[in-house]
Coordinates of C-alpha atoms in Angstrom, one line a residue:
M1 CA -38.3 13.3 -12.1
S2 CA -37.7 9.8 -10.6
L3 CA -40.4 8.0 -8.6
V4 CA -38.7 8.1 -5.2
P5 CA -38.3 11.9 -5.1
A6 CA -41.9 12.3 -6.2
L7 CA -43.2 10.0 -3.5
L8 CA -41.0 11.7 -0.9
G9 CA -42.5 15.1 -1.9
T10 CA -46.0 13.7 -1.8
L11 CA -45.6 12.1 1.7
A12 CA -44.1 15.2 3.1
S13 CA -47.1 17.3 2.1
V14 CA -50.0 15.0 2.8
G15 CA -52.6 16.8 4.9
A16 CA -55.4 14.3 5.1
P17 CA -54.4 10.7 4.5
V18 CA -57.0 8.2 3.4
V19 CA -56.8 6.2 6.6
E20 CA -56.4 7.9 10.0
V21 CA -52.9 7.3 11.6
G22 CA -53.2 4.7 14.4
D23 CA -56.4 3.1 13.2
H24 CA -54.4 0.5 11.1
D25 CA -51.3 -1.4 11.9
P26 CA -49.1 -2.7 9.1
P27 CA -50.4 -6.0 7.9
Q28 CA -46.9 -7.3 7.5
P29 CA -44.6 -8.1 10.5
I30 CA -42.0 -5.4 10.9
E31 CA -39.1 -4.7 13.3
L32 CA -38.2 -1.0 13.2
R33 CA -35.3 0.5 15.1
W34 CA -35.3 4.3 14.8
D35 CA -32.4 6.2 16.4
A36 CA -32.6 10.0 15.8
P37 CA -32.0 13.3 17.6
S38 CA -34.9 14.6 19.7
S39 CA -35.6 17.3 17.1
C40 CA -36.5 14.6 14.5
P41 CA -39.9 12.8 14.2
S42 CA -40.3 9.9 16.7
S43 CA -40.3 6.2 16.1
D44 CA -44.1 6.1 16.6
A45 CA -44.5 8.8 13.9
V46 CA -42.4 6.7 11.4
R47 CA -44.5 3.6 12.3
D48 CA -47.7 5.5 11.8
E49 CA -46.6 6.7 8.4
I50 CA -45.7 3.1 7.4
A51 CA -49.2 2.0 8.5
T52 CA -50.8 4.7 6.4
L53 CA -48.8 3.7 3.4
L54 CA -49.8 0.1 3.8
A55 CA -53.5 0.8 4.6
R56 CA -54.6 -0.5 1.2
S57 CA -52.5 -3.7 1.4
R58 CA -54.4 -6.8 0.4
N59 CA -51.8 -9.4 1.4
Q60 CA -49.4 -10.1 4.2
G61 CA -46.5 -8.9 2.1
E62 CA -42.9 -9.6 3.2
A63 CA -41.5 -9.4 6.8
V64 CA -38.8 -6.8 7.2
R65 CA -36.3 -5.7 9.8
A66 CA -35.2 -2.1 9.5
E67 CA -32.5 -0.1 11.3
A68 CA -32.5 3.6 10.8
T69 CA -29.9 6.0 12.3
V70 CA -30.0 9.8 11.9
V71 CA -26.9 11.8 12.9
P72 CA -26.0 15.4 12.5
D73 CA -23.7 16.0 9.5
G74 CA -22.4 19.5 9.4
E75 CA -25.4 21.8 9.0
A76 CA -27.6 18.9 7.8
F77 CA -28.6 15.4 8.8
R78 CA -27.5 12.0 7.5
L79 CA -29.7 8.9 7.4
R80 CA -28.1 5.4 7.4
L81 CA -30.9 2.9 6.6
S82 CA -30.6 -0.8 6.5
V83 CA -33.6 -3.0 5.6
V84 CA -33.4 -6.8 5.6
T85 CA -36.0 -9.0 3.9
R86 CA -36.1 -12.5 2.6
S87 CA -34.8 -11.2 -0.7
G88 CA -31.6 -9.7 0.9
R89 CA -30.4 -6.5 2.4
D90 CA -31.0 -2.9 1.2
E91 CA -28.7 -0.2 2.5
R92 CA -28.9 3.5 1.8
S93 CA -27.3 6.7 3.0
I94 CA -29.3 10.0 2.5
R95 CA -28.3 13.5 3.5
D96 CA -30.8 16.4 3.9
P97 CA -30.8 19.8 5.6
S98 CA -33.9 18.7 7.5
C99 CA -34.6 15.6 9.6
E100 CA -38.3 15.3 8.7
P101 CA -37.8 14.3 5.0
L102 CA -35.4 11.6 6.2
A103 CA -38.2 10.1 8.4
H104 CA -40.5 10.2 5.4
A105 CA -37.9 8.5 3.3
T106 CA -37.5 5.8 5.9
A107 CA -41.2 5.1 6.0
L108 CA -41.4 5.1 2.2
V109 CA -38.5 2.7 1.7
V110 CA -39.7 0.2 4.4
A111 CA -43.3 0.2 3.2
T112 CA -42.3 -0.2 -0.5
L113 CA -40.1 -3.2 0.3
M114 CA -43.0 -4.7 2.3
D115 CA -45.7 -4.2 -0.3
P116 CA -44.9 -1.9 -3.3
I117 CA -48.4 -2.4 -4.8
A118 CA -50.1 -1.1 -1.6
V119 CA -47.9 2.0 -1.5
S120 CA -48.5 2.7 -5.2
N121 CA -52.3 2.4 -4.7
H122 CA -52.1 4.8 -1.7
I123 CA -50.3 7.4 -3.7
E124 CA -52.7 7.1 -6.7
A125 CA -55.7 7.5 -4.4
L126 CA -54.6 10.9 -3.2
T127 CA -56.5 13.8 -4.7
P128 CA -54.7 16.7 -6.4
A129 CA -55.6 18.9 -3.3
D130 CA -54.0 16.3 -1.1
T131 CA -50.7 16.5 -3.0
L132 CA -50.5 20.3 -2.8
P133 CA -48.6 21.9 0.2
R134 CA -50.9 23.8 2.6
E135 CA -48.6 26.8 2.7
P136 CA -46.3 28.0 0.0
P137 CA -42.6 27.7 1.0
P138 CA -41.0 31.0 2.0
S139 CA -38.8 32.5 -0.7
S140 CA -36.8 35.6 -0.9
L141 CA -36.7 35.5 -4.7
P142 CA -38.8 38.1 -6.7
E143 CA -42.0 37.0 -8.4
P144 CA -41.4 35.5 -11.9
P145 CA -42.3 37.7 -14.8
S146 CA -45.8 37.4 -16.2
T147 CA -44.4 36.9 -19.7
P148 CA -43.1 33.4 -20.6
P149 CA -39.3 33.1 -20.7
S150 CA -37.5 33.2 -24.0
S151 CA -37.3 29.9 -25.7
T152 CA -33.5 30.3 -25.9
E153 CA -33.2 30.3 -22.1
T154 CA -32.4 27.0 -20.4
P155 CA -34.3 26.4 -17.2
P156 CA -32.2 25.7 -14.1
P157 CA -31.7 22.0 -13.3
R158 CA -34.2 20.5 -10.7
V159 CA -32.5 19.3 -7.6
T160 CA -34.2 16.2 -6.1
A161 CA -33.6 14.1 -3.0
S162 CA -31.7 11.5 -5.2
D163 CA -29.3 14.3 -6.1
R164 CA -28.3 14.6 -2.4
R165 CA -27.2 11.0 -2.1
D166 CA -23.4 11.0 -2.0
D167 CA -22.8 7.3 -1.2
A168 CA -22.2 6.4 -4.8
P169 CA -18.7 5.0 -5.3
A170 CA -16.2 7.4 -6.7
P171 CA -15.2 6.6 -10.3
S172 CA -12.1 4.5 -10.4
P173 CA -8.9 6.2 -11.7
S174 CA -8.3 5.7 -15.4
P175 CA -5.4 3.5 -16.2
R176 CA -2.2 5.0 -17.4
T177 CA -2.2 5.6 -21.1
G178 CA 1.1 7.5 -21.6
V179 CA 4.4 6.1 -22.6
R180 CA 6.8 5.2 -19.7
P181 CA 10.5 4.6 -20.1
S182 CA 12.1 1.7 -18.2
L183 CA 15.5 0.1 -17.5
R184 CA 15.9 -3.6 -16.7
L185 CA 19.0 -5.6 -15.5
E186 CA 18.8 -9.3 -15.6
G187 CA 20.9 -12.5 -15.4
F188 CA 20.5 -15.5 -17.6
V189 CA 21.6 -19.1 -17.6
G190 CA 21.0 -22.0 -20.0
A191 CA 22.4 -23.8 -23.0
A192 CA 22.1 -21.7 -26.2
I193 CA 25.5 -20.7 -27.4
V194 CA 28.2 -22.8 -25.6
P195 CA 26.7 -26.0 -24.3
P196 CA 26.3 -27.7 -21.9
V197 CA 25.8 -24.5 -19.8
D198 CA 26.3 -20.8 -20.5
G199 CA 25.2 -17.7 -18.7
G200 CA 25.7 -14.0 -18.5
L201 CA 24.1 -10.6 -17.9
A202 CA 21.8 -8.4 -20.0
F203 CA 20.2 -5.0 -19.8
A204 CA 17.4 -3.4 -21.7
V205 CA 16.0 0.1 -22.2
G206 CA 12.3 0.1 -22.9
M207 CA 9.3 2.2 -23.8
T208 CA 6.1 0.9 -22.2
R209 CA 2.5 1.7 -22.6
P210 CA -0.6 -0.5 -21.7
Q211 CA -0.2 -3.9 -23.4
L212 CA 2.8 -2.9 -25.5
R213 CA 6.5 -2.8 -24.9
L214 CA 9.5 -2.0 -27.2
E215 CA 13.1 -2.6 -26.0
L216 CA 16.7 -2.2 -27.1
G217 CA 19.3 -4.0 -25.1
A218 CA 22.7 -5.8 -24.9
A219 CA 23.8 -9.1 -23.5
Y220 CA 27.2 -10.6 -22.5
A221 CA 27.8 -14.3 -22.2
V222 CA 30.7 -14.9 -19.8
P223 CA 33.7 -16.9 -20.9
Q224 CA 33.4 -20.7 -21.2
S225 CA 36.1 -23.3 -22.0
R226 CA 35.8 -26.1 -24.5
A227 CA 38.5 -28.9 -24.7
H228 CA 39.4 -30.6 -28.0
P229 CA 37.6 -34.0 -28.1
V230 CA 40.8 -35.8 -29.0
L231 CA 43.9 -33.7 -28.5
A232 CA 45.1 -33.1 -25.0
D233 CA 46.1 -29.6 -23.9
V234 CA 44.2 -28.0 -26.8
G235 CA 41.0 -26.0 -26.2
L236 CA 39.1 -22.8 -26.8
Q237 CA 37.8 -20.0 -24.5
L238 CA 34.5 -18.6 -25.8
Q239 CA 32.5 -15.5 -24.9
A240 CA 29.8 -13.5 -26.8
F241 CA 28.6 -9.9 -27.0
S242 CA 25.3 -9.1 -28.6
G243 CA 22.7 -6.4 -29.1
Q244 CA 18.9 -7.1 -29.0
A245 CA 15.7 -5.6 -30.2
R246 CA 12.5 -6.8 -28.6
G247 CA 8.7 -6.3 -29.0
C248 CA 6.2 -7.5 -26.4
W249 CA 2.5 -7.9 -26.0
V250 CA 1.8 -7.4 -22.3
P251 CA -1.5 -8.7 -20.9
A252 CA -1.9 -7.8 -17.2
T253 CA -4.1 -8.3 -14.2
G254 CA -3.7 -6.3 -11.0
A255 CA 0.0 -6.0 -10.1
W256 CA 0.9 -8.9 -12.4
E257 CA 2.0 -8.7 -16.1
F258 CA 2.7 -11.5 -18.6
P259 CA 4.9 -10.1 -21.4
L260 CA 5.1 -12.3 -24.5
C261 CA 8.0 -11.2 -26.7
L262 CA 9.7 -11.8 -30.0
A263 CA 13.3 -10.5 -30.4
G264 CA 16.3 -10.5 -32.7
E265 CA 19.9 -10.7 -31.5
V266 CA 23.0 -9.9 -33.5
G267 CA 26.6 -9.9 -32.2
A268 CA 29.9 -11.6 -32.2
M269 CA 31.4 -14.7 -30.5
V270 CA 35.0 -14.3 -29.5
A271 CA 37.3 -17.4 -29.3
R272 CA 40.8 -17.7 -28.1
G273 CA 43.0 -20.8 -28.2
Q274 CA 44.2 -22.2 -24.9
G275 CA 46.2 -25.0 -23.6
S276 CA 49.9 -25.8 -23.3
A277 CA 49.9 -27.2 -26.9
V278 CA 48.6 -23.9 -28.3
Q279 CA 51.3 -21.4 -29.2
N280 CA 50.7 -17.7 -29.8
P281 CA 47.0 -17.7 -29.2
T282 CA 44.9 -14.9 -30.8
N283 CA 41.3 -13.7 -30.5
E284 CA 39.0 -14.7 -33.4
L285 CA 35.6 -13.2 -34.1
S286 CA 32.6 -14.9 -35.7
L287 CA 29.1 -13.5 -36.4
Q288 CA 26.3 -14.5 -34.1
L289 CA 22.7 -14.0 -35.3
A290 CA 19.7 -15.4 -33.4
A291 CA 15.9 -15.2 -33.2
L292 CA 14.4 -15.3 -29.7
A293 CA 10.9 -16.1 -28.3
E294 CA 10.3 -15.2 -24.7
A295 CA 7.6 -15.6 -22.0
H296 CA 7.8 -13.6 -18.8
V297 CA 6.0 -13.0 -15.5
A298 CA 6.5 -9.5 -14.0
W299 CA 5.3 -8.4 -10.6
R300 CA 5.0 -4.7 -9.9
A301 CA 6.3 -4.4 -6.4
T302 CA 5.8 -0.6 -6.5
E303 CA 4.8 2.0 -9.0
R304 CA 8.5 2.2 -10.1
F305 CA 10.0 -1.3 -9.4
A306 CA 9.2 -4.7 -10.9
L307 CA 10.6 -8.1 -10.6
W308 CA 10.9 -10.3 -13.7
L309 CA 11.1 -14.1 -14.2
G310 CA 11.2 -15.5 -17.7
A311 CA 12.1 -18.2 -20.2
Q312 CA 13.8 -17.7 -23.5
G313 CA 14.0 -19.9 -26.6
V314 CA 17.0 -19.3 -28.9
L315 CA 17.3 -20.2 -32.6
N316 CA 20.9 -19.5 -33.9
L317 CA 20.5 -18.3 -37.5
A318 CA 24.3 -17.8 -37.9
R319 CA 26.3 -20.5 -36.0
P320 CA 29.9 -19.4 -35.1
S321 CA 32.6 -22.0 -35.8
F322 CA 36.2 -22.0 -34.7
T323 CA 39.5 -24.0 -35.1
V324 CA 42.8 -23.9 -33.4
G325 CA 45.7 -23.4 -35.8
T326 CA 45.5 -25.7 -38.7
L327 CA 43.4 -28.3 -36.9
A328 CA 40.0 -29.2 -38.2
P329 CA 37.1 -27.2 -36.7
F330 CA 36.1 -28.8 -33.4
F331 CA 33.6 -26.2 -32.2
T332 CA 30.4 -25.0 -33.9
A333 CA 27.6 -23.3 -32.0
P334 CA 24.4 -25.4 -31.6
V335 CA 21.3 -24.8 -33.6
G336 CA 19.6 -23.3 -30.6
G337 CA 18.6 -23.9 -27.0
G338 CA 16.9 -22.2 -24.1
R339 CA 17.7 -19.9 -21.1
A340 CA 16.0 -18.9 -17.8
K341 CA 16.1 -15.2 -16.9
L342 CA 15.7 -13.3 -13.6
G343 CA 15.8 -9.5 -13.4
I344 CA 14.7 -6.3 -11.7
E345 CA 13.3 -3.3 -13.6
L346 CA 13.1 0.5 -12.8
R347 CA 10.2 2.4 -14.3
F348 CA 10.1 6.1 -14.7
P349 CA 7.0 8.3 -14.4

């Protein structure tokens, strides 16, 4: 049993305190505001009980300011107690079917914060007879059997005043641990395939769980034109299609996530000759293969929608190269580059 319930029970049943109530004032300065229904003990009764608890005090203790409010709460009463000392503020909320134990609790808390040693000495000085209730509490239960209970029986749990406190914060909901599918659409712009600037659209289907994300997606780089560096009216129109596989580590704080990803990209670059000097142009394909490193910031606007902003580094492992007719090659994809990305994501339950 904890100390506070034991002290509350002792104070509630004291029949003959060591010092007569009213003969001693608390040696410590105290401001007490007691606001309770008329059926509850009075403010003077609470003050007298504090004086009794501090009768053995040998020092001035610590000044306190206490505000206690008792209000009906259903078929019971609720105490809101705030005690301010030099050490800080102590706030409690206690519920009990009767108002009198709440008055005892107020006196005990205030006196303990003022001089805990004096309160402990007062309790230890009480004789066993003082600690016993004068009359047994009424009970409609039958008398217990004279024989001891079987050793296999478990005694019922003891309910104390601390069990009636319901002001403890509710446990926070556990984070999601299941896998959630997602769908993201994004646009990108940069210089990675067809410099100086290329851009396009991409989408990705993902499976997400805390701190881990796996995705499959596709990207399309819109057509870009490149002119021959020497010959007039000769050029190429270039576009690219690719598939992507991506794995991400996703640290997060609050509504913000910071996916760090590695990805592979495989696809094809399509080139078509253009210009008045190019006759019978055809489409030519060349393998595109790249490794990607990405860093993102994602903000969960709601449980199902998130906004993405990211940067992507591209390393072209297979560099497409094209010619026009019998001319020497005049376009080869760069070694790599970078892109900026902006997207919106839909997450499913």
